[in-house]
Coordinates of C-alpha atoms in Angstrom, one line a residue:
V1 CA -19.7 -60.3 -50.4
K2 CA -18.1 -63.4 -51.9
V3 CA -19.3 -66.6 -53.4
D4 CA -18.3 -69.2 -50.8
S5 CA -17.6 -72.1 -53.2
F6 CA -14.1 -72.4 -54.8
A7 CA -15.5 -74.3 -57.7
S8 CA -18.1 -71.6 -58.4
Q9 CA -15.4 -68.9 -58.1
E10 CA -13.3 -70.7 -60.7
A11 CA -16.3 -71.1 -63.0
L12 CA -17.2 -67.4 -62.7
G13 CA -13.6 -66.2 -63.2
F14 CA -12.5 -62.6 -63.5
T15 CA -13.2 -59.5 -65.5
S16 CA -10.3 -57.2 -66.4
R17 CA -11.2 -55.1 -63.3
A18 CA -12.3 -57.6 -60.6
P19 CA -13.5 -61.1 -59.8
R20 CA -17.0 -61.9 -60.9
W21 CA -17.6 -63.8 -57.7
A22 CA -17.2 -60.9 -55.3
I23 CA -18.7 -57.5 -54.8
A24 CA -17.8 -54.7 -52.4
F25 CA -20.3 -52.4 -50.7
K26 CA -19.4 -49.2 -48.9
F27 CA -21.4 -47.3 -46.3
P28 CA -22.2 -43.8 -47.4
P29 CA -19.6 -41.3 -45.9
E30 CA -20.5 -39.5 -42.6
E31 CA -21.5 -35.9 -43.3
K32 CA -21.4 -32.9 -41.0
Q33 CA -22.5 -29.3 -41.2
T34 CA -20.1 -26.5 -40.4
V35 CA -19.6 -22.8 -41.4
L36 CA -17.3 -21.8 -44.3
R37 CA -15.3 -18.8 -42.8
E38 CA -12.9 -18.0 -45.7
I39 CA -11.8 -19.2 -49.1
R40 CA -8.1 -18.7 -49.0
I41 CA -5.8 -18.8 -52.0
Q42 CA -2.8 -21.2 -52.0
V43 CA 0.0 -20.7 -54.6
G44 CA 1.5 -24.0 -55.9
R45 CA 5.0 -24.7 -57.3
T46 CA 4.0 -24.0 -60.9
G47 CA 2.1 -20.8 -60.0
V48 CA -1.4 -22.3 -60.0
L49 CA -3.7 -20.5 -57.5
T50 CA -5.8 -23.1 -55.7
P51 CA -8.8 -21.9 -53.6
V52 CA -9.0 -23.7 -50.2
A53 CA -12.1 -23.7 -48.0
E54 CA -11.4 -22.9 -44.3
F55 CA -14.3 -23.8 -42.0
D56 CA -15.1 -24.2 -38.3
P57 CA -13.4 -27.4 -37.1
V58 CA -15.7 -30.4 -37.1
T59 CA -15.1 -34.1 -36.3
V60 CA -15.8 -36.4 -39.3
A61 CA -15.0 -40.1 -39.5
G62 CA -12.8 -40.1 -36.4
S63 CA -10.7 -37.0 -36.9
T64 CA -11.1 -33.2 -36.8
I65 CA -11.0 -31.3 -40.2
A66 CA -10.9 -27.6 -40.8
R67 CA -10.0 -27.1 -44.4
A68 CA -10.5 -28.7 -47.8
T69 CA -9.4 -27.9 -51.3
L70 CA -12.0 -26.4 -53.7
H71 CA -9.6 -27.1 -56.7
N72 CA -10.6 -24.1 -58.9
L73 CA -13.1 -21.4 -59.7
D74 CA -15.2 -23.7 -61.9
E75 CA -15.6 -26.1 -59.0
I76 CA -16.6 -23.3 -56.7
R77 CA -19.3 -22.3 -59.2
R78 CA -20.4 -25.8 -59.6
K79 CA -20.8 -26.4 -55.9
N80 CA -22.2 -22.9 -55.4
V81 CA -20.4 -22.2 -52.1
R82 CA -19.7 -18.8 -50.7
E83 CA -17.9 -17.4 -47.6
G84 CA -20.3 -17.4 -44.7
D85 CA -22.3 -20.4 -46.0
T86 CA -23.3 -23.3 -43.7
I87 CA -21.8 -26.2 -45.7
I88 CA -21.9 -30.0 -45.7
V89 CA -18.5 -31.7 -45.5
H90 CA -17.4 -35.3 -45.6
K91 CA -14.3 -37.4 -46.2
A92 CA -14.1 -38.7 -49.8
G93 CA -13.1 -42.4 -49.5
D94 CA -13.2 -41.9 -45.7
V95 CA -9.8 -40.1 -46.1
I96 CA -9.8 -36.8 -47.9
P97 CA -11.8 -33.8 -46.6
E98 CA -14.3 -32.5 -49.2
V99 CA -16.9 -29.8 -49.3
V100 CA -20.2 -31.4 -50.6
G101 CA -22.1 -28.1 -51.0
P102 CA -24.0 -25.4 -49.1
V103 CA -27.2 -25.5 -47.1
L104 CA -28.9 -22.8 -49.2
S105 CA -31.7 -22.2 -46.6
L106 CA -29.1 -21.0 -44.1
R107 CA -27.2 -18.8 -46.6
P108 CA -26.6 -15.2 -45.1
A109 CA -28.2 -12.4 -47.0
D110 CA -24.8 -10.7 -47.5
A111 CA -23.0 -13.7 -48.9
V112 CA -21.4 -12.8 -52.2
E113 CA -20.1 -14.9 -55.1
F114 CA -16.4 -15.7 -54.8
Q115 CA -14.0 -14.1 -57.3
M116 CA -10.4 -15.1 -58.0
P117 CA -7.8 -12.4 -57.3
T118 CA -6.2 -10.5 -60.1
T119 CA -2.8 -10.3 -58.4
C120 CA -0.9 -13.1 -56.6
P121 CA -1.4 -13.0 -52.8
S122 CA 2.2 -13.9 -52.3
C123 CA 4.2 -11.6 -54.6
G124 CA 1.6 -9.2 -56.0
S125 CA 2.3 -10.1 -59.7
P126 CA -0.5 -10.3 -62.2
V127 CA -2.6 -13.4 -62.3
I128 CA -3.6 -14.9 -65.7
Q129 CA -5.9 -17.6 -67.0
E130 CA -4.7 -19.2 -70.2
E131 CA -7.1 -20.0 -72.9
G132 CA -8.6 -23.5 -72.5
E133 CA -7.5 -23.9 -68.9
V134 CA -9.5 -23.7 -65.7
A135 CA -6.5 -22.7 -63.6
F136 CA -5.4 -19.2 -62.7
R137 CA -1.7 -18.7 -62.5
C138 CA 0.9 -16.3 -61.1
V139 CA 3.2 -15.2 -63.9
S140 CA 6.3 -14.4 -61.7
I141 CA 9.3 -16.7 -61.6
D142 CA 10.4 -15.0 -58.4
C143 CA 7.2 -15.6 -56.4
P144 CA 8.2 -16.7 -52.8
A145 CA 5.2 -19.0 -52.5
Q146 CA 6.2 -20.8 -55.7
A147 CA 9.8 -21.1 -54.4
V148 CA 8.7 -22.7 -51.2
E149 CA 6.5 -25.2 -53.0
R150 CA 9.2 -26.1 -55.5
L151 CA 11.7 -26.7 -52.7
I152 CA 9.1 -28.9 -50.8
H153 CA 8.5 -30.8 -54.0
W154 CA 12.2 -31.4 -54.6
G155 CA 12.6 -33.0 -51.2
S156 CA 9.5 -35.1 -51.4
R157 CA 9.5 -38.9 -51.4
K158 CA 8.9 -39.5 -55.1
A159 CA 11.4 -36.8 -56.1
M160 CA 14.8 -36.6 -54.3
D161 CA 13.5 -38.1 -51.0
I162 CA 15.3 -35.8 -48.5
D163 CA 13.9 -36.9 -45.2
G164 CA 13.7 -34.4 -42.4
L165 CA 12.8 -31.3 -44.5
G166 CA 9.5 -30.3 -43.1
D167 CA 7.3 -27.7 -44.8
E168 CA 7.7 -25.2 -41.9
L169 CA 11.5 -25.5 -41.9
I170 CA 11.7 -24.9 -45.7
N171 CA 9.4 -21.9 -45.3
R172 CA 11.6 -20.5 -42.6
M173 CA 14.8 -21.0 -44.7
V174 CA 13.2 -19.2 -47.6
E175 CA 12.2 -16.3 -45.3
E176 CA 15.8 -16.1 -44.0
G177 CA 17.3 -16.2 -47.5
V178 CA 19.1 -19.5 -46.9
L179 CA 17.2 -21.2 -49.8
S180 CA 15.7 -19.8 -53.0
D181 CA 16.1 -22.6 -55.5
V182 CA 16.8 -26.4 -55.5
A183 CA 20.5 -26.0 -56.2
D184 CA 20.9 -24.2 -52.9
F185 CA 20.5 -27.5 -51.1
Y186 CA 23.8 -28.6 -52.6
D187 CA 26.0 -25.4 -52.9
K188 CA 24.7 -23.1 -50.3
L189 CA 23.0 -25.0 -47.4
T190 CA 25.5 -26.1 -44.7
E191 CA 25.2 -28.2 -41.6
E192 CA 26.0 -25.2 -39.4
T193 CA 23.4 -23.0 -41.0
L194 CA 20.8 -25.7 -40.8
A195 CA 21.6 -26.6 -37.2
N196 CA 21.0 -22.9 -36.1
M197 CA 17.7 -22.6 -37.9
P198 CA 14.8 -22.1 -35.6
T199 CA 12.2 -24.8 -35.9
G200 CA 9.2 -22.6 -35.0
R201 CA 8.5 -24.9 -31.9
V202 CA 9.0 -23.1 -28.6
Y203 CA 9.4 -24.3 -25.0
D204 CA 9.3 -22.9 -21.5
T205 CA 12.3 -23.5 -19.3
D206 CA 10.3 -23.6 -16.1
T207 CA 7.3 -25.7 -17.1
A208 CA 6.5 -28.2 -19.8
D209 CA 2.8 -27.6 -19.4
H210 CA 2.6 -25.1 -22.2
L211 CA 4.7 -23.8 -25.1
S212 CA 6.1 -20.4 -24.8
G213 CA 9.5 -18.6 -24.7
D214 CA 12.3 -19.3 -27.1
S215 CA 12.2 -21.2 -30.4
I216 CA 14.1 -24.4 -30.5
P217 CA 16.9 -24.6 -33.1
V218 CA 17.2 -27.7 -35.4
G219 CA 20.4 -28.8 -33.7
H220 CA 23.5 -30.6 -35.1
T221 CA 22.1 -34.1 -34.7
I222 CA 19.2 -33.5 -37.0
A223 CA 21.1 -31.2 -39.3
K224 CA 23.8 -33.9 -39.8
K225 CA 21.1 -36.5 -40.8
V226 CA 19.4 -34.1 -43.2
M227 CA 22.7 -33.2 -44.9
A228 CA 23.5 -36.9 -45.3
K229 CA 20.2 -37.3 -47.0
V230 CA 21.0 -34.3 -49.3
E231 CA 24.3 -36.0 -50.2
E232 CA 22.4 -39.3 -50.9
S233 CA 19.9 -37.5 -53.1
K234 CA 22.7 -36.7 -55.7
T235 CA 22.4 -40.3 -57.0
R236 CA 18.6 -40.7 -57.1
G237 CA 18.6 -40.8 -60.9
L238 CA 17.6 -38.7 -63.8
G239 CA 13.9 -39.6 -63.6
R240 CA 13.7 -38.3 -60.0
V241 CA 15.6 -35.1 -61.0
L242 CA 13.2 -34.4 -63.9
F243 CA 10.2 -34.9 -61.7
G244 CA 11.7 -32.9 -58.8
I245 CA 12.6 -29.8 -60.8
G246 CA 8.9 -29.2 -61.3
M247 CA 8.2 -28.8 -65.0
R248 CA 4.5 -28.2 -65.7
H249 CA 2.5 -31.4 -66.6
V250 CA 5.6 -33.6 -65.9
G251 CA 4.6 -36.1 -63.2
A252 CA 6.7 -39.0 -62.0
N253 CA 5.7 -41.4 -64.8
V254 CA 6.4 -38.8 -67.6
A255 CA 9.7 -37.9 -66.0
E256 CA 10.8 -41.6 -66.1
L257 CA 9.7 -41.8 -69.8
L258 CA 11.8 -38.8 -70.6
A259 CA 14.8 -40.2 -68.7
Q260 CA 14.5 -43.5 -70.5
E261 CA 14.1 -41.9 -74.0
F262 CA 16.9 -39.2 -73.8
G263 CA 19.3 -40.7 -71.2
S264 CA 20.7 -37.3 -70.1
I265 CA 19.3 -33.9 -69.1
Q266 CA 21.5 -32.3 -71.8
A267 CA 19.9 -34.4 -74.5
L268 CA 16.4 -33.5 -73.3
A269 CA 17.2 -29.8 -73.0
T270 CA 18.4 -29.6 -76.6
A271 CA 15.7 -31.9 -78.1
P272 CA 13.2 -30.4 -80.6
V273 CA 9.6 -30.1 -79.4
E274 CA 8.5 -32.5 -82.2
K275 CA 10.9 -35.3 -81.0
I276 CA 9.6 -35.0 -77.4
A277 CA 6.0 -35.0 -78.6
E278 CA 6.5 -38.3 -80.5
I279 CA 7.2 -40.3 -77.4
P280 CA 4.1 -42.5 -76.5
G281 CA 2.4 -40.9 -73.4
I282 CA 3.9 -37.5 -73.9
G283 CA 2.1 -35.4 -76.6
P284 CA 2.4 -31.8 -77.7
K285 CA 1.2 -30.1 -74.4
I286 CA 3.9 -31.8 -72.3
A287 CA 6.5 -31.3 -75.0
E288 CA 5.8 -27.6 -75.1
S289 CA 6.1 -27.4 -71.3
V290 CA 9.5 -29.2 -71.3
H291 CA 10.8 -27.0 -74.1
E292 CA 9.6 -23.8 -72.4
F293 CA 11.3 -24.9 -69.1
F294 CA 14.7 -25.3 -70.7
S295 CA 14.3 -22.0 -72.7
I296 CA 14.4 -20.0 -69.4
P297 CA 18.0 -19.0 -68.6
E298 CA 17.4 -19.1 -64.9
N299 CA 16.3 -22.8 -65.1
V300 CA 19.4 -23.7 -67.2
A301 CA 21.6 -22.0 -64.6
V302 CA 20.1 -24.1 -61.8
I303 CA 20.6 -27.3 -63.8
E304 CA 24.3 -26.3 -64.3
R305 CA 24.8 -25.7 -60.6
L306 CA 23.2 -29.1 -59.8
R307 CA 25.7 -30.7 -62.3
Q308 CA 28.7 -28.9 -60.6
A309 CA 27.5 -30.0 -57.2
G310 CA 27.6 -33.6 -58.3
V311 CA 24.0 -34.4 -58.9
V312 CA 23.7 -37.2 -61.4
L313 CA 21.9 -35.9 -64.5
E314 CA 22.4 -39.0 -66.7
E315 CA 20.8 -42.4 -66.7
E316 CA 23.1 -45.0 -65.4
K317 CA 23.2 -48.4 -67.2
A318 CA 22.2 -51.1 -64.8
E319 CA 24.7 -53.9 -64.1
N320 CA 23.6 -57.4 -65.2
E321 CA 21.0 -55.8 -67.5
L322 CA 18.1 -58.1 -68.4
P323 CA 17.4 -58.9 -72.0
Q324 CA 15.4 -56.1 -73.5
T325 CA 12.6 -58.3 -74.7
L326 CA 9.9 -55.7 -74.1
A327 CA 11.7 -52.9 -76.0
G328 CA 9.3 -50.9 -78.1
L329 CA 6.2 -51.7 -76.0
T330 CA 4.4 -49.1 -73.8
F331 CA 2.4 -50.2 -70.8
V332 CA -0.1 -48.3 -68.6
L333 CA -0.8 -49.6 -65.1
T334 CA -4.1 -48.8 -63.5
G335 CA -6.1 -49.9 -60.4
T336 CA -4.8 -51.8 -57.4
L337 CA -2.6 -54.9 -57.9
E338 CA -2.6 -57.7 -55.4
H339 CA 1.0 -59.0 -55.5
F340 CA 3.0 -55.8 -55.9
T341 CA 2.6 -52.0 -56.2
R342 CA 2.3 -50.3 -59.6
D343 CA 5.7 -48.8 -59.0
E344 CA 7.2 -52.2 -58.5
A345 CA 5.5 -53.7 -61.5
G346 CA 6.6 -50.7 -63.6
A347 CA 10.2 -51.0 -62.5
Q348 CA 10.3 -54.7 -63.6
L349 CA 8.7 -53.8 -67.0
K350 CA 11.3 -51.0 -67.5
A351 CA 14.1 -53.4 -66.6
M352 CA 13.1 -55.5 -69.6
G353 CA 13.0 -52.5 -72.0
A354 CA 9.4 -51.5 -71.8
K355 CA 8.1 -47.9 -71.4
V356 CA 5.6 -47.3 -68.6
S357 CA 3.2 -44.3 -69.2
G358 CA 0.7 -42.6 -67.0
S359 CA -1.8 -42.0 -69.8
V360 CA -3.5 -44.1 -72.5
S361 CA -3.3 -43.4 -76.2
K362 CA -3.5 -45.2 -79.5
K363 CA 0.2 -45.8 -79.2
T364 CA -0.2 -47.7 -75.9
S365 CA 0.6 -51.4 -76.3
F366 CA -1.1 -52.8 -73.2
V367 CA -3.1 -51.6 -70.3
V368 CA -2.8 -53.7 -67.1
A369 CA -6.0 -53.3 -65.0
G370 CA -6.0 -54.1 -61.3
E371 CA -8.9 -53.8 -58.9
A372 CA -10.9 -50.6 -59.1
A373 CA -9.4 -49.5 -62.4
G374 CA -11.0 -46.3 -63.6
S375 CA -11.0 -43.9 -66.5
K376 CA -7.8 -45.3 -68.0
L377 CA -9.5 -48.7 -68.5
T378 CA -12.5 -47.1 -70.0
K379 CA -10.3 -45.2 -72.5
A380 CA -8.3 -48.3 -73.3
E381 CA -11.5 -50.1 -74.2
S382 CA -12.8 -47.2 -76.3
L383 CA -9.5 -47.1 -78.2
G384 CA -9.2 -50.9 -78.6
V385 CA -6.0 -51.1 -76.6
P386 CA -5.5 -54.7 -75.3
V387 CA -6.3 -55.0 -71.6
L388 CA -4.4 -57.4 -69.3
N389 CA -5.2 -58.6 -65.8
E390 CA -2.7 -59.2 -63.1
A391 CA -2.2 -62.9 -64.0
A392 CA -1.2 -61.9 -67.5
L393 CA 1.2 -59.3 -66.1
Q394 CA 2.9 -61.9 -63.9
Q395 CA 3.4 -64.2 -66.9
I396 CA 5.0 -61.3 -68.8
L397 CA 7.4 -60.6 -65.9
E398 CA 8.3 -64.3 -65.5
T399 CA 8.8 -65.0 -69.2
G400 CA 9.8 -61.6 -70.6
Q401 CA 7.4 -62.1 -73.4
A402 CA 4.3 -60.1 -74.1
P403 CA 1.1 -61.6 -75.6
A404 CA 1.2 -61.8 -79.4

């Protein structure tokens, strides 16, 4: 709903989050009942065990859903769901399947409280829960499920962006012993090997009405395209590499901060924990995780193989570099911007010397708040960090000067 007078709109103006002359209303999400058949454990790339609800398929908001993450054991306890329960599901934001909770009046008499496993369902190694964390974690560095997830993550769009590597294909290559770590993409995988890999899809030579018979190989046409993407990925940049190798607590923004600060993977690998922790937006938890990663000989060996394969592990200085007028300033971008994405705005700020962080702290110089800004804006206000709207951001990008 908007005020339909331009003069009134101008008089009302904007808050840091949104215009004062408009408000959005959402209909409550559609909810359906279904039966929770199993809580299955999924092992992630860092060994975290995530419980996933698998339920009878049900159509919600225009599509059929049959599973939803339950995040962790604390969330299962909070929602009080058990296998066999009749549950209510919806799509959070009309997009993401979510378990709302159980219909307690329909709970079976034999439904028991869910317990996390004590051993990894993939490799059988012990599962631990570190003090102060809600996550349960597989301790093995040789866990096949972790290997698959690490490889999938390495090829993902925000990491090395190797198009054509589907999850099923990577799973199959791990099973066949073709891939075990990210360096295998560069010094082990060949076009011939990839072309002959079965895709898992099958066909019938007599009829196309149903799928059966022999599995279809990837083929040379697709294999050639994938290998070209593998070659292209060598020059994605240090930030992408640091994100792609999958260090705990290191997301895309933190990886870019580390790349900007240290300039090479060698400098980061040999940096003291204290120096890493001093970087705005990093802190001791991330610093310890980075230090721990490079203290493991197997990880160092993979990095060295990447170097020998020609993967760029240093930051390249941009030609025609802009004046570094924002050097020493740290920005946090939150909410939806109208004229560009947060990634685009962040790239422009970095080009002028600024650091762009994913978290707010006392060391943050400015928070740029777009529409529907959330907890980062709240934290900025509580810490007294200056908050800018999109118009102020545009002025900074045009002039190269931050507000005094």
